[in-house]
mmCIF file with all atom_site columns, C-alpha atoms in Angstrom:
data_model
loop_
_atom_site.group_PDB
_atom_site.id
_atom_site.type_symbol
_atom_site.label_atom_id
_atom_site.label_alt_id
_atom_site.label_comp_id
_atom_site.label_asym_id
_atom_site.label_entity_id
_atom_site.label_seq_id
_atom_site.pdbx_PDB_ins_code
_atom_site.Cartn_x
_atom_site.Cartn_y
_atom_site.Cartn_z
_atom_site.occupancy
_atom_site.B_iso_or_equiv
_atom_site.pdbx_formal_charge
_atom_site.auth_seq_id
_atom_site.auth_comp_id
_atom_site.auth_asym_id
_atom_site.auth_atom_id
_atom_site.pdbx_PDB_model_num
ATOM 1   C CA . UNK A 1 1   ? 152.204 143.675 -53.143 1.00 70.00 ? 427 UNK A CA 1
ATOM 2   C CA . UNK A 1 2   ? 155.095 143.770 -55.633 1.00 83.00 ? 428 UNK A CA 1
ATOM 3   C CA . UNK A 1 3   ? 158.460 144.674 -54.118 1.00 86.00 ? 429 UNK A CA 1
ATOM 4   C CA . UNK A 1 4   ? 160.382 147.501 -55.752 1.00 90.00 ? 430 UNK A CA 1
ATOM 5   C CA . UNK A 1 5   ? 164.045 146.901 -56.501 1.00 95.00 ? 431 UNK A CA 1
ATOM 6   C CA . UNK A 1 6   ? 166.550 149.698 -56.018 1.00 95.00 ? 432 UNK A CA 1
ATOM 7   C CA . UNK A 1 7   ? 167.286 151.501 -59.332 1.00 94.00 ? 433 UNK A CA 1
ATOM 8   C CA . UNK A 1 8   ? 170.429 152.937 -57.715 1.00 95.00 ? 434 UNK A CA 1
ATOM 9   C CA . UNK A 1 9   ? 171.565 149.613 -56.285 1.00 97.00 ? 435 UNK A CA 1
ATOM 10  C CA . UNK A 1 10  ? 174.858 148.023 -57.307 1.00 98.00 ? 436 UNK A CA 1
ATOM 11  C CA . UNK A 1 11  ? 173.892 144.364 -56.878 1.00 98.00 ? 437 UNK A CA 1
ATOM 12  C CA . UNK A 1 12  ? 172.468 141.830 -59.329 1.00 98.00 ? 438 UNK A CA 1
ATOM 13  C CA . UNK A 1 13  ? 171.302 138.488 -57.966 1.00 98.00 ? 439 UNK A CA 1
ATOM 14  C CA . UNK A 1 14  ? 171.208 135.401 -60.188 1.00 98.00 ? 440 UNK A CA 1
ATOM 15  C CA . UNK A 1 15  ? 168.955 132.510 -59.188 1.00 97.00 ? 441 UNK A CA 1
ATOM 16  C CA . UNK A 1 16  ? 169.549 129.255 -61.093 1.00 95.00 ? 442 UNK A CA 1
ATOM 17  C CA . UNK A 1 17  ? 166.238 127.447 -60.704 1.00 91.00 ? 443 UNK A CA 1
ATOM 18  C CA . UNK A 1 18  ? 166.164 124.870 -63.479 1.00 84.00 ? 444 UNK A CA 1
ATOM 19  C CA . UNK A 1 19  ? 167.221 121.816 -61.427 1.00 72.00 ? 445 UNK A CA 1
ATOM 20  C CA . UNK A 1 20  ? 165.007 118.758 -61.028 1.00 62.00 ? 446 UNK A CA 1
ATOM 21  C CA . UNK A 1 21  ? 165.613 118.230 -57.316 1.00 57.00 ? 447 UNK A CA 1
ATOM 22  C CA . UNK A 1 22  ? 165.294 114.452 -57.393 1.00 53.00 ? 448 UNK A CA 1
ATOM 23  C CA . UNK A 1 23  ? 166.160 114.098 -53.689 1.00 55.00 ? 449 UNK A CA 1
ATOM 24  C CA . UNK A 1 24  ? 162.879 115.845 -52.849 1.00 60.00 ? 450 UNK A CA 1
ATOM 25  C CA . UNK A 1 25  ? 161.072 113.043 -54.640 1.00 54.00 ? 451 UNK A CA 1
ATOM 26  C CA . UNK A 1 26  ? 159.142 113.016 -57.926 1.00 54.00 ? 452 UNK A CA 1
ATOM 27  C CA . UNK A 1 27  ? 157.199 116.079 -58.975 1.00 56.00 ? 453 UNK A CA 1
ATOM 28  C CA . UNK A 1 28  ? 157.816 119.618 -60.160 1.00 65.00 ? 454 UNK A CA 1
ATOM 29  C CA . UNK A 1 29  ? 161.321 121.091 -60.513 1.00 73.00 ? 455 UNK A CA 1
ATOM 30  C CA . UNK A 1 30  ? 162.764 121.740 -57.044 1.00 78.00 ? 456 UNK A CA 1
ATOM 31  C CA . UNK A 1 31  ? 162.448 125.525 -57.166 1.00 86.00 ? 457 UNK A CA 1
ATOM 32  C CA . UNK A 1 32  ? 158.736 125.168 -57.908 1.00 88.00 ? 458 UNK A CA 1
ATOM 33  C CA . UNK A 1 33  ? 157.956 122.785 -55.021 1.00 89.00 ? 459 UNK A CA 1
ATOM 34  C CA . UNK A 1 34  ? 155.588 124.266 -52.485 1.00 92.00 ? 460 UNK A CA 1
ATOM 35  C CA . UNK A 1 35  ? 156.595 125.526 -49.074 1.00 93.00 ? 461 UNK A CA 1
ATOM 36  C CA . UNK A 1 36  ? 153.663 126.748 -46.963 1.00 92.00 ? 462 UNK A CA 1
ATOM 37  C CA . UNK A 1 37  ? 151.554 126.966 -50.110 1.00 93.00 ? 463 UNK A CA 1
ATOM 38  C CA . UNK A 1 38  ? 154.054 128.919 -52.231 1.00 94.00 ? 464 UNK A CA 1
ATOM 39  C CA . UNK A 1 39  ? 156.929 127.754 -54.452 1.00 94.00 ? 465 UNK A CA 1
ATOM 40  C CA . UNK A 1 40  ? 160.409 127.826 -52.939 1.00 95.00 ? 466 UNK A CA 1
ATOM 41  C CA . UNK A 1 41  ? 161.382 130.260 -55.688 1.00 96.00 ? 467 UNK A CA 1
ATOM 42  C CA . UNK A 1 42  ? 158.726 132.758 -54.585 1.00 97.00 ? 468 UNK A CA 1
ATOM 43  C CA . UNK A 1 43  ? 160.018 132.697 -51.011 1.00 97.00 ? 469 UNK A CA 1
ATOM 44  C CA . UNK A 1 44  ? 163.610 133.115 -52.199 1.00 97.00 ? 470 UNK A CA 1
ATOM 45  C CA . UNK A 1 45  ? 162.894 136.006 -54.568 1.00 97.00 ? 471 UNK A CA 1
ATOM 46  C CA . UNK A 1 46  ? 160.754 137.806 -51.994 1.00 97.00 ? 472 UNK A CA 1
ATOM 47  C CA . UNK A 1 47  ? 163.657 137.814 -49.522 1.00 97.00 ? 473 UNK A CA 1
ATOM 48  C CA . UNK A 1 48  ? 166.222 138.793 -52.147 1.00 98.00 ? 474 UNK A CA 1
ATOM 49  C CA . UNK A 1 49  ? 164.043 141.709 -53.255 1.00 97.00 ? 475 UNK A CA 1
ATOM 50  C CA . UNK A 1 50  ? 163.863 142.952 -49.662 1.00 97.00 ? 476 UNK A CA 1
ATOM 51  C CA . UNK A 1 51  ? 167.642 143.557 -49.622 1.00 98.00 ? 477 UNK A CA 1
ATOM 52  C CA . UNK A 1 52  ? 168.165 147.310 -50.141 1.00 97.00 ? 478 UNK A CA 1
ATOM 53  C CA . UNK A 1 53  ? 171.200 147.058 -52.464 1.00 98.00 ? 479 UNK A CA 1
ATOM 54  C CA . UNK A 1 54  ? 169.546 144.814 -55.054 1.00 98.00 ? 480 UNK A CA 1
ATOM 55  C CA . UNK A 1 55  ? 169.111 146.431 -58.461 1.00 98.00 ? 481 UNK A CA 1
ATOM 56  C CA . UNK A 1 56  ? 168.360 143.354 -60.594 1.00 98.00 ? 482 UNK A CA 1
ATOM 57  C CA . UNK A 1 57  ? 167.166 139.790 -60.078 1.00 98.00 ? 483 UNK A CA 1
ATOM 58  C CA . UNK A 1 58  ? 167.561 137.263 -62.901 1.00 98.00 ? 484 UNK A CA 1
ATOM 59  C CA . UNK A 1 59  ? 166.031 133.795 -62.593 1.00 97.00 ? 485 UNK A CA 1
ATOM 60  C CA . UNK A 1 60  ? 167.082 130.906 -64.836 1.00 96.00 ? 486 UNK A CA 1
ATOM 61  C CA . UNK A 1 61  ? 163.989 128.702 -65.042 1.00 94.00 ? 487 UNK A CA 1
ATOM 62  C CA . UNK A 1 62  ? 163.360 125.349 -66.718 1.00 90.00 ? 488 UNK A CA 1
ATOM 63  C CA . UNK A 1 63  ? 163.042 126.082 -70.444 1.00 91.00 ? 489 UNK A CA 1
ATOM 64  C CA . UNK A 1 64  ? 159.489 124.724 -70.567 1.00 90.00 ? 490 UNK A CA 1
ATOM 65  C CA . UNK A 1 65  ? 158.391 126.862 -67.617 1.00 91.00 ? 491 UNK A CA 1
ATOM 66  C CA . UNK A 1 66  ? 159.806 130.305 -68.443 1.00 95.00 ? 492 UNK A CA 1
ATOM 67  C CA . UNK A 1 67  ? 156.453 131.961 -69.101 1.00 95.00 ? 493 UNK A CA 1
ATOM 68  C CA . UNK A 1 68  ? 154.821 130.307 -66.087 1.00 94.00 ? 494 UNK A CA 1
ATOM 69  C CA . UNK A 1 69  ? 157.674 131.384 -63.811 1.00 95.00 ? 495 UNK A CA 1
ATOM 70  C CA . UNK A 1 70  ? 157.570 134.924 -65.191 1.00 96.00 ? 496 UNK A CA 1
ATOM 71  C CA . UNK A 1 71  ? 153.839 135.131 -64.419 1.00 96.00 ? 497 UNK A CA 1
ATOM 72  C CA . UNK A 1 72  ? 154.325 133.556 -60.989 1.00 95.00 ? 498 UNK A CA 1
ATOM 73  C CA . UNK A 1 73  ? 156.989 136.072 -59.980 1.00 97.00 ? 499 UNK A CA 1
ATOM 74  C CA . UNK A 1 74  ? 155.336 139.178 -61.424 1.00 96.00 ? 500 UNK A CA 1
ATOM 75  C CA . UNK A 1 75  ? 153.374 139.895 -58.211 1.00 96.00 ? 501 UNK A CA 1
ATOM 76  C CA . UNK A 1 76  ? 156.543 139.379 -56.102 1.00 96.00 ? 502 UNK A CA 1
ATOM 77  C CA . UNK A 1 77  ? 159.155 141.611 -57.758 1.00 96.00 ? 503 UNK A CA 1
ATOM 78  C CA . UNK A 1 78  ? 160.191 142.884 -61.211 1.00 96.00 ? 504 UNK A CA 1
ATOM 79  C CA . UNK A 1 79  ? 162.318 139.870 -62.110 1.00 97.00 ? 505 UNK A CA 1
ATOM 80  C CA . UNK A 1 80  ? 163.960 138.918 -65.415 1.00 97.00 ? 506 UNK A CA 1
ATOM 81  C CA . UNK A 1 81  ? 163.368 135.252 -66.288 1.00 97.00 ? 507 UNK A CA 1
ATOM 82  C CA . UNK A 1 82  ? 165.516 133.362 -68.800 1.00 97.00 ? 508 UNK A CA 1
ATOM 83  C CA . UNK A 1 83  ? 165.736 129.729 -69.868 1.00 96.00 ? 509 UNK A CA 1
ATOM 84  C CA . UNK A 1 84  ? 168.241 127.758 -67.823 1.00 92.00 ? 510 UNK A CA 1
ATOM 85  C CA . UNK A 1 85  ? 170.503 124.962 -69.016 1.00 89.00 ? 511 UNK A CA 1
ATOM 86  C CA . UNK A 1 86  ? 170.918 121.289 -68.291 1.00 86.00 ? 512 UNK A CA 1
ATOM 87  C CA . UNK A 1 87  ? 173.568 122.015 -65.646 1.00 88.00 ? 513 UNK A CA 1
ATOM 88  C CA . UNK A 1 88  ? 173.856 124.712 -63.008 1.00 90.00 ? 514 UNK A CA 1
ATOM 89  C CA . UNK A 1 89  ? 176.849 126.350 -64.689 1.00 92.00 ? 515 UNK A CA 1
ATOM 90  C CA . UNK A 1 90  ? 174.891 126.837 -67.926 1.00 92.00 ? 516 UNK A CA 1
ATOM 91  C CA . UNK A 1 91  ? 171.962 128.313 -65.994 1.00 94.00 ? 517 UNK A CA 1
ATOM 92  C CA . UNK A 1 92  ? 174.175 130.782 -64.130 1.00 95.00 ? 518 UNK A CA 1
ATOM 93  C CA . UNK A 1 93  ? 175.905 131.772 -67.381 1.00 95.00 ? 519 UNK A CA 1
ATOM 94  C CA . UNK A 1 94  ? 172.535 132.390 -69.048 1.00 95.00 ? 520 UNK A CA 1
ATOM 95  C CA . UNK A 1 95  ? 171.370 134.537 -66.134 1.00 97.00 ? 521 UNK A CA 1
ATOM 96  C CA . UNK A 1 96  ? 174.659 136.437 -66.035 1.00 97.00 ? 522 UNK A CA 1
ATOM 97  C CA . UNK A 1 97  ? 174.252 137.273 -69.715 1.00 96.00 ? 523 UNK A CA 1
ATOM 98  C CA . UNK A 1 98  ? 170.904 138.907 -68.956 1.00 97.00 ? 524 UNK A CA 1
ATOM 99  C CA . UNK A 1 99  ? 172.235 141.324 -66.319 1.00 97.00 ? 525 UNK A CA 1
ATOM 100 C CA . UNK A 1 100 ? 171.958 144.906 -67.635 1.00 96.00 ? 526 UNK A CA 1
ATOM 101 C CA . UNK A 1 101 ? 174.737 147.461 -67.537 1.00 94.00 ? 527 UNK A CA 1
ATOM 102 C CA . UNK A 1 102 ? 175.146 148.969 -64.095 1.00 94.00 ? 528 UNK A CA 1
ATOM 103 C CA . UNK A 1 103 ? 175.515 146.457 -61.254 1.00 97.00 ? 529 UNK A CA 1
ATOM 104 C CA . UNK A 1 104 ? 179.153 145.526 -60.659 1.00 97.00 ? 530 UNK A CA 1
ATOM 105 C CA . UNK A 1 105 ? 178.453 143.136 -57.789 1.00 98.00 ? 531 UNK A CA 1
ATOM 106 C CA . UNK A 1 106 ? 176.850 139.828 -58.790 1.00 98.00 ? 532 UNK A CA 1
ATOM 107 C CA . UNK A 1 107 ? 175.472 137.324 -56.302 1.00 98.00 ? 533 UNK A CA 1
ATOM 108 C CA . UNK A 1 108 ? 174.480 133.760 -57.165 1.00 98.00 ? 534 UNK A CA 1
ATOM 109 C CA . UNK A 1 109 ? 171.790 132.261 -54.962 1.00 98.00 ? 535 UNK A CA 1
ATOM 110 C CA . UNK A 1 110 ? 170.096 128.867 -54.682 1.00 95.00 ? 536 UNK A CA 1
ATOM 111 C CA . UNK A 1 111 ? 166.311 128.986 -54.838 1.00 94.00 ? 537 UNK A CA 1
ATOM 112 C CA . UNK A 1 112 ? 166.407 125.988 -52.486 1.00 94.00 ? 538 UNK A CA 1
ATOM 113 C CA . UNK A 1 113 ? 167.744 128.305 -49.756 1.00 96.00 ? 539 UNK A CA 1
ATOM 114 C CA . UNK A 1 114 ? 164.320 129.873 -49.645 1.00 96.00 ? 540 UNK A CA 1
ATOM 115 C CA . UNK A 1 115 ? 164.510 131.310 -46.115 1.00 97.00 ? 541 UNK A CA 1
ATOM 116 C CA . UNK A 1 116 ? 167.799 133.185 -46.553 1.00 98.00 ? 542 UNK A CA 1
ATOM 117 C CA . UNK A 1 117 ? 167.404 136.543 -44.768 1.00 97.00 ? 543 UNK A CA 1
ATOM 118 C CA . UNK A 1 118 ? 167.913 139.806 -46.701 1.00 98.00 ? 544 UNK A CA 1
ATOM 119 C CA . UNK A 1 119 ? 170.634 140.688 -44.194 1.00 98.00 ? 545 UNK A CA 1
ATOM 120 C CA . UNK A 1 120 ? 172.845 137.873 -45.514 1.00 98.00 ? 546 UNK A CA 1
ATOM 121 C CA . UNK A 1 121 ? 172.432 139.202 -49.064 1.00 98.00 ? 547 UNK A CA 1
ATOM 122 C CA . UNK A 1 122 ? 173.598 142.594 -47.818 1.00 98.00 ? 548 UNK A CA 1
ATOM 123 C CA . UNK A 1 123 ? 176.489 141.106 -45.829 1.00 98.00 ? 549 UNK A CA 1
ATOM 124 C CA . UNK A 1 124 ? 177.903 139.268 -48.853 1.00 98.00 ? 550 UNK A CA 1
ATOM 125 C CA . UNK A 1 125 ? 177.433 142.294 -51.111 1.00 98.00 ? 551 UNK A CA 1
ATOM 126 C CA . UNK A 1 126 ? 179.115 144.576 -48.569 1.00 98.00 ? 552 UNK A CA 1
ATOM 127 C CA . UNK A 1 127 ? 182.188 142.338 -48.475 1.00 98.00 ? 553 UNK A CA 1
ATOM 128 C CA . UNK A 1 128 ? 182.538 142.498 -52.263 1.00 98.00 ? 554 UNK A CA 1
ATOM 129 C CA . UNK A 1 129 ? 181.952 146.243 -52.141 1.00 98.00 ? 555 UNK A CA 1
ATOM 130 C CA . UNK A 1 130 ? 184.763 146.507 -49.582 1.00 98.00 ? 556 UNK A CA 1
ATOM 131 C CA . UNK A 1 131 ? 187.239 145.098 -52.086 1.00 97.00 ? 557 UNK A CA 1
ATOM 132 C CA . UNK A 1 132 ? 186.999 141.294 -52.063 1.00 98.00 ? 558 UNK A CA 1
ATOM 133 C CA . UNK A 1 133 ? 186.730 139.687 -55.506 1.00 98.00 ? 559 UNK A CA 1
ATOM 134 C CA . UNK A 1 134 ? 184.769 136.662 -54.294 1.00 98.00 ? 560 UNK A CA 1
ATOM 135 C CA . UNK A 1 135 ? 182.858 136.055 -51.047 1.00 98.00 ? 561 UNK A CA 1
ATOM 136 C CA . UNK A 1 136 ? 180.974 133.072 -49.679 1.00 98.00 ? 562 UNK A CA 1
ATOM 137 C CA . UNK A 1 137 ? 178.832 132.781 -46.532 1.00 98.00 ? 563 UNK A CA 1
ATOM 138 C CA . UNK A 1 138 ? 179.851 129.867 -44.319 1.00 98.00 ? 564 UNK A CA 1
ATOM 139 C CA . UNK A 1 139 ? 179.006 128.121 -41.072 1.00 98.00 ? 565 UNK A CA 1
ATOM 140 C CA . UNK A 1 140 ? 181.372 126.074 -38.882 1.00 96.00 ? 566 UNK A CA 1
ATOM 141 C CA . UNK A 1 141 ? 181.079 122.303 -39.265 1.00 95.00 ? 567 UNK A CA 1
ATOM 142 C CA . UNK A 1 142 ? 179.691 120.990 -35.975 1.00 93.00 ? 568 UNK A CA 1
ATOM 143 C CA . UNK A 1 143 ? 179.504 117.251 -36.670 1.00 94.00 ? 569 UNK A CA 1
ATOM 144 C CA . UNK A 1 144 ? 182.472 114.939 -36.346 1.00 95.00 ? 570 UNK A CA 1
ATOM 145 C CA . UNK A 1 145 ? 183.695 114.132 -39.861 1.00 95.00 ? 571 UNK A CA 1
ATOM 146 C CA . UNK A 1 146 ? 185.290 110.794 -40.768 1.00 96.00 ? 572 UNK A CA 1
ATOM 147 C CA . UNK A 1 147 ? 187.260 109.922 -43.886 1.00 95.00 ? 573 UNK A CA 1
ATOM 148 C CA . UNK A 1 148 ? 186.273 106.451 -45.153 1.00 96.00 ? 574 UNK A CA 1
ATOM 149 C CA . UNK A 1 149 ? 187.401 104.131 -47.936 1.00 96.00 ? 575 UNK A CA 1
ATOM 150 C CA . UNK A 1 150 ? 185.308 102.526 -50.675 1.00 95.00 ? 576 UNK A CA 1
ATOM 151 C CA . UNK A 1 151 ? 184.282 99.777  -48.274 1.00 96.00 ? 577 UNK A CA 1
ATOM 152 C CA . UNK A 1 152 ? 183.011 102.272 -45.680 1.00 96.00 ? 578 UNK A CA 1
ATOM 153 C CA . UNK A 1 153 ? 185.910 101.567 -43.331 1.00 97.00 ? 579 UNK A CA 1
ATOM 154 C CA . UNK A 1 154 ? 187.106 104.583 -41.355 1.00 97.00 ? 580 UNK A CA 1
ATOM 155 C CA . UNK A 1 155 ? 190.530 105.874 -42.388 1.00 96.00 ? 581 UNK A CA 1
ATOM 156 C CA . UNK A 1 156 ? 190.671 108.691 -39.882 1.00 96.00 ? 582 UNK A CA 1
ATOM 157 C CA . UNK A 1 157 ? 188.991 111.678 -38.277 1.00 96.00 ? 583 UNK A CA 1
ATOM 158 C CA . UNK A 1 158 ? 189.111 114.960 -40.169 1.00 95.00 ? 584 UNK A CA 1
ATOM 159 C CA . UNK A 1 159 ? 190.008 118.075 -38.197 1.00 94.00 ? 585 UNK A CA 1
ATOM 160 C CA . UNK A 1 160 ? 186.815 120.087 -38.467 1.00 93.00 ? 586 UNK A CA 1
ATOM 161 C CA . UNK A 1 161 ? 188.423 123.276 -37.153 1.00 92.00 ? 587 UNK A CA 1
ATOM 162 C CA . UNK A 1 162 ? 189.488 124.128 -40.700 1.00 92.00 ? 588 UNK A CA 1
ATOM 163 C CA . UNK A 1 163 ? 186.202 123.070 -42.323 1.00 95.00 ? 589 UNK A CA 1
ATOM 164 C CA . UNK A 1 164 ? 183.233 125.257 -43.242 1.00 96.00 ? 590 UNK A CA 1
ATOM 165 C CA . UNK A 1 165 ? 179.792 124.491 -44.657 1.00 96.00 ? 591 UNK A CA 1
ATOM 166 C CA . UNK A 1 166 ? 179.183 126.789 -47.621 1.00 97.00 ? 592 UNK A CA 1
ATOM 167 C CA . UNK A 1 167 ? 175.905 128.564 -48.273 1.00 97.00 ? 593 UNK A CA 1
ATOM 168 C CA . UNK A 1 168 ? 174.582 131.058 -50.806 1.00 97.00 ? 594 UNK A CA 1
ATOM 169 C CA . UNK A 1 169 ? 174.373 133.776 -51.962 1.00 98.00 ? 595 UNK A CA 1
ATOM 170 C CA . UNK A 1 170 ? 177.933 133.682 -53.198 1.00 98.00 ? 596 UNK A CA 1
ATOM 171 C CA . UNK A 1 171 ? 179.135 137.130 -54.220 1.00 98.00 ? 597 UNK A CA 1
ATOM 172 C CA . UNK A 1 172 ? 181.575 138.269 -56.892 1.00 98.00 ? 598 UNK A CA 1
ATOM 173 C CA . UNK A 1 173 ? 182.924 141.281 -58.655 1.00 98.00 ? 599 UNK A CA 1
ATOM 174 C CA . UNK A 1 174 ? 181.095 141.094 -61.977 1.00 98.00 ? 600 UNK A CA 1
ATOM 175 C CA . UNK A 1 175 ? 184.242 140.924 -64.108 1.00 97.00 ? 601 UNK A CA 1
ATOM 176 C CA . UNK A 1 176 ? 185.586 138.042 -62.009 1.00 97.00 ? 602 UNK A CA 1
ATOM 177 C CA . UNK A 1 177 ? 182.427 135.934 -62.313 1.00 97.00 ? 603 UNK A CA 1
ATOM 178 C CA . UNK A 1 178 ? 182.245 136.621 -66.050 1.00 97.00 ? 604 UNK A CA 1
ATOM 179 C CA . UNK A 1 179 ? 185.837 135.477 -66.525 1.00 96.00 ? 605 UNK A CA 1
ATOM 180 C CA . UNK A 1 180 ? 185.221 132.357 -64.430 1.00 95.00 ? 606 UNK A CA 1
ATOM 181 C CA . UNK A 1 181 ? 182.264 131.291 -66.560 1.00 94.00 ? 607 UNK A CA 1
ATOM 182 C CA . UNK A 1 182 ? 184.085 132.026 -69.791 1.00 93.00 ? 608 UNK A CA 1
ATOM 183 C CA . UNK A 1 183 ? 186.829 129.665 -68.618 1.00 91.00 ? 609 UNK A CA 1
ATOM 184 C CA . UNK A 1 184 ? 184.494 127.055 -67.105 1.00 83.00 ? 610 UNK A CA 1
ATOM 185 C CA . UNK A 1 185 ? 185.287 123.476 -67.990 1.00 79.00 ? 611 UNK A CA 1
ATOM 186 C CA . UNK A 1 186 ? 183.413 121.646 -65.230 1.00 75.00 ? 612 UNK A CA 1
ATOM 187 C CA . UNK A 1 187 ? 179.621 122.096 -65.251 1.00 72.00 ? 613 UNK A CA 1
ATOM 188 C CA . UNK A 1 188 ? 179.341 120.543 -61.771 1.00 70.00 ? 614 UNK A CA 1
ATOM 189 C CA . UNK A 1 189 ? 181.602 123.044 -59.997 1.00 74.00 ? 615 UNK A CA 1
ATOM 190 C CA . UNK A 1 190 ? 179.914 125.819 -58.031 1.00 88.00 ? 616 UNK A CA 1
ATOM 191 C CA . UNK A 1 191 ? 180.669 129.450 -58.824 1.00 95.00 ? 617 UNK A CA 1
ATOM 192 C CA . UNK A 1 192 ? 183.209 129.909 -56.044 1.00 96.00 ? 618 UNK A CA 1
ATOM 193 C CA . UNK A 1 193 ? 184.948 126.775 -57.308 1.00 94.00 ? 619 UNK A CA 1
ATOM 194 C CA . UNK A 1 194 ? 185.131 128.227 -60.818 1.00 94.00 ? 620 UNK A CA 1
ATOM 195 C CA . UNK A 1 195 ? 186.656 131.394 -59.407 1.00 96.00 ? 621 UNK A CA 1
ATOM 196 C CA . UNK A 1 196 ? 189.158 129.379 -57.345 1.00 95.00 ? 622 UNK A CA 1
ATOM 197 C CA . UNK A 1 197 ? 190.343 127.720 -60.569 1.00 93.00 ? 623 UNK A CA 1
ATOM 198 C CA . UNK A 1 198 ? 191.263 131.173 -61.872 1.00 94.00 ? 624 UNK A CA 1
ATOM 199 C CA . UNK A 1 199 ? 193.525 131.612 -58.849 1.00 95.00 ? 625 UNK A CA 1
ATOM 200 C CA . UNK A 1 200 ? 191.317 134.343 -57.392 1.00 96.00 ? 626 UNK A CA 1
ATOM 201 C CA . UNK A 1 201 ? 191.105 134.358 -53.563 1.00 97.00 ? 627 UNK A CA 1
ATOM 202 C CA . UNK A 1 202 ? 187.693 133.545 -52.102 1.00 98.00 ? 628 UNK A CA 1
ATOM 203 C CA . UNK A 1 203 ? 186.897 135.083 -48.714 1.00 98.00 ? 629 UNK A CA 1
ATOM 204 C CA . UNK A 1 204 ? 184.293 134.076 -46.135 1.00 98.00 ? 630 UNK A CA 1
ATOM 205 C CA . UNK A 1 205 ? 181.631 135.903 -44.141 1.00 98.00 ? 631 UNK A CA 1
ATOM 206 C CA . UNK A 1 206 ? 179.403 134.393 -41.447 1.00 98.00 ? 632 UNK A CA 1
ATOM 207 C CA . UNK A 1 207 ? 176.402 132.562 -42.857 1.00 98.00 ? 633 UNK A CA 1
ATOM 208 C CA . UNK A 1 208 ? 172.923 132.106 -41.397 1.00 98.00 ? 634 UNK A CA 1
ATOM 209 C CA . UNK A 1 209 ? 171.166 129.077 -39.936 1.00 96.00 ? 635 UNK A CA 1
ATOM 210 C CA . UNK A 1 210 ? 168.095 130.211 -41.875 1.00 97.00 ? 636 UNK A CA 1
ATOM 211 C CA . UNK A 1 211 ? 169.939 129.793 -45.177 1.00 97.00 ? 637 UNK A CA 1
ATOM 212 C CA . UNK A 1 212 ? 169.547 126.012 -44.999 1.00 96.00 ? 638 UNK A CA 1
ATOM 213 C CA . UNK A 1 213 ? 169.306 124.210 -48.327 1.00 95.00 ? 639 UNK A CA 1
ATOM 214 C CA . UNK A 1 214 ? 165.963 122.491 -48.839 1.00 94.00 ? 640 UNK A CA 1
ATOM 215 C CA . UNK A 1 215 ? 167.054 119.273 -50.507 1.00 89.00 ? 641 UNK A CA 1
ATOM 216 C CA . UNK A 1 216 ? 165.198 116.425 -48.775 1.00 89.00 ? 642 UNK A CA 1
ATOM 217 C CA . UNK A 1 217 ? 161.646 116.023 -47.436 1.00 89.00 ? 643 UNK A CA 1
ATOM 218 C CA . UNK A 1 218 ? 163.028 116.527 -43.902 1.00 93.00 ? 644 UNK A CA 1
ATOM 219 C CA . UNK A 1 219 ? 164.452 119.913 -44.913 1.00 93.00 ? 645 UNK A CA 1
ATOM 220 C CA . UNK A 1 220 ? 161.069 120.918 -46.307 1.00 92.00 ? 646 UNK A CA 1
ATOM 221 C CA . UNK A 1 221 ? 159.371 119.973 -43.033 1.00 93.00 ? 647 UNK A CA 1
ATOM 222 C CA . UNK A 1 222 ? 161.968 121.951 -41.065 1.00 95.00 ? 648 UNK A CA 1
ATOM 223 C CA . UNK A 1 223 ? 161.449 124.999 -43.292 1.00 95.00 ? 649 UNK A CA 1
ATOM 224 C CA . UNK A 1 224 ? 157.682 124.727 -42.788 1.00 94.00 ? 650 UNK A CA 1
ATOM 225 C CA . UNK A 1 225 ? 158.255 124.746 -39.022 1.00 95.00 ? 651 UNK A CA 1
ATOM 226 C CA . UNK A 1 226 ? 160.594 127.728 -39.223 1.00 95.00 ? 652 UNK A CA 1
ATOM 227 C CA . UNK A 1 227 ? 158.073 129.694 -41.254 1.00 93.00 ? 653 UNK A CA 1
ATOM 228 C CA . UNK A 1 228 ? 155.329 128.838 -38.789 1.00 91.00 ? 654 UNK A CA 1
ATOM 229 C CA . UNK A 1 229 ? 157.474 130.218 -35.968 1.00 91.00 ? 655 UNK A CA 1
ATOM 230 C CA . UNK A 1 230 ? 158.113 133.494 -37.753 1.00 87.00 ? 656 UNK A CA 1
ATOM 231 C CA . UNK A 1 231 ? 161.323 132.927 -39.746 1.00 82.00 ? 657 UNK A CA 1
#
């Protein structure tokens, strides 16, 4: 059954999904790898579409796969699919350019975080709606972190109390994200990093353990287990 987005919603979600995902091993682009028989992108879009505030979803797909991705997502939700770029920043910019007039809150979400709950989408959007220009979901860093030199010798222990692991979706006031991409000079910087370079404060909200990034075969196996247990 196709999900219906909210025509009165104020949120657009951009999903850059053109990356190769080499750490998952050879094969299809990462967003199109299968998780429990369905592409990661399908899982991600299904959960995004279940968030009540979402008006628009724009996916930036590999240029050669735009039509295939459009057909794949048609039964999931009414999604706009555009050709992505060689780098994430170009893909996000292409998706941002396809957002129609209306939504003033724009979230950027990794397809690899395929199990992200709709509640996290709403939490990030609500923080932007409350007046923050840029919002990221985070989790505390629980491992001990060491600083090392080029020879792998320990230089010291980093105080993890001030560290956070960043997740997506990252949320922005539309005008702020647009300005950040217009000024972008580093294609490898994430969207919050681009906004930071403008001098705009970035605020945090609690993330979700389910919003893990599926990057390695182990992550895929963990996501399979989580789905099997009802995540």
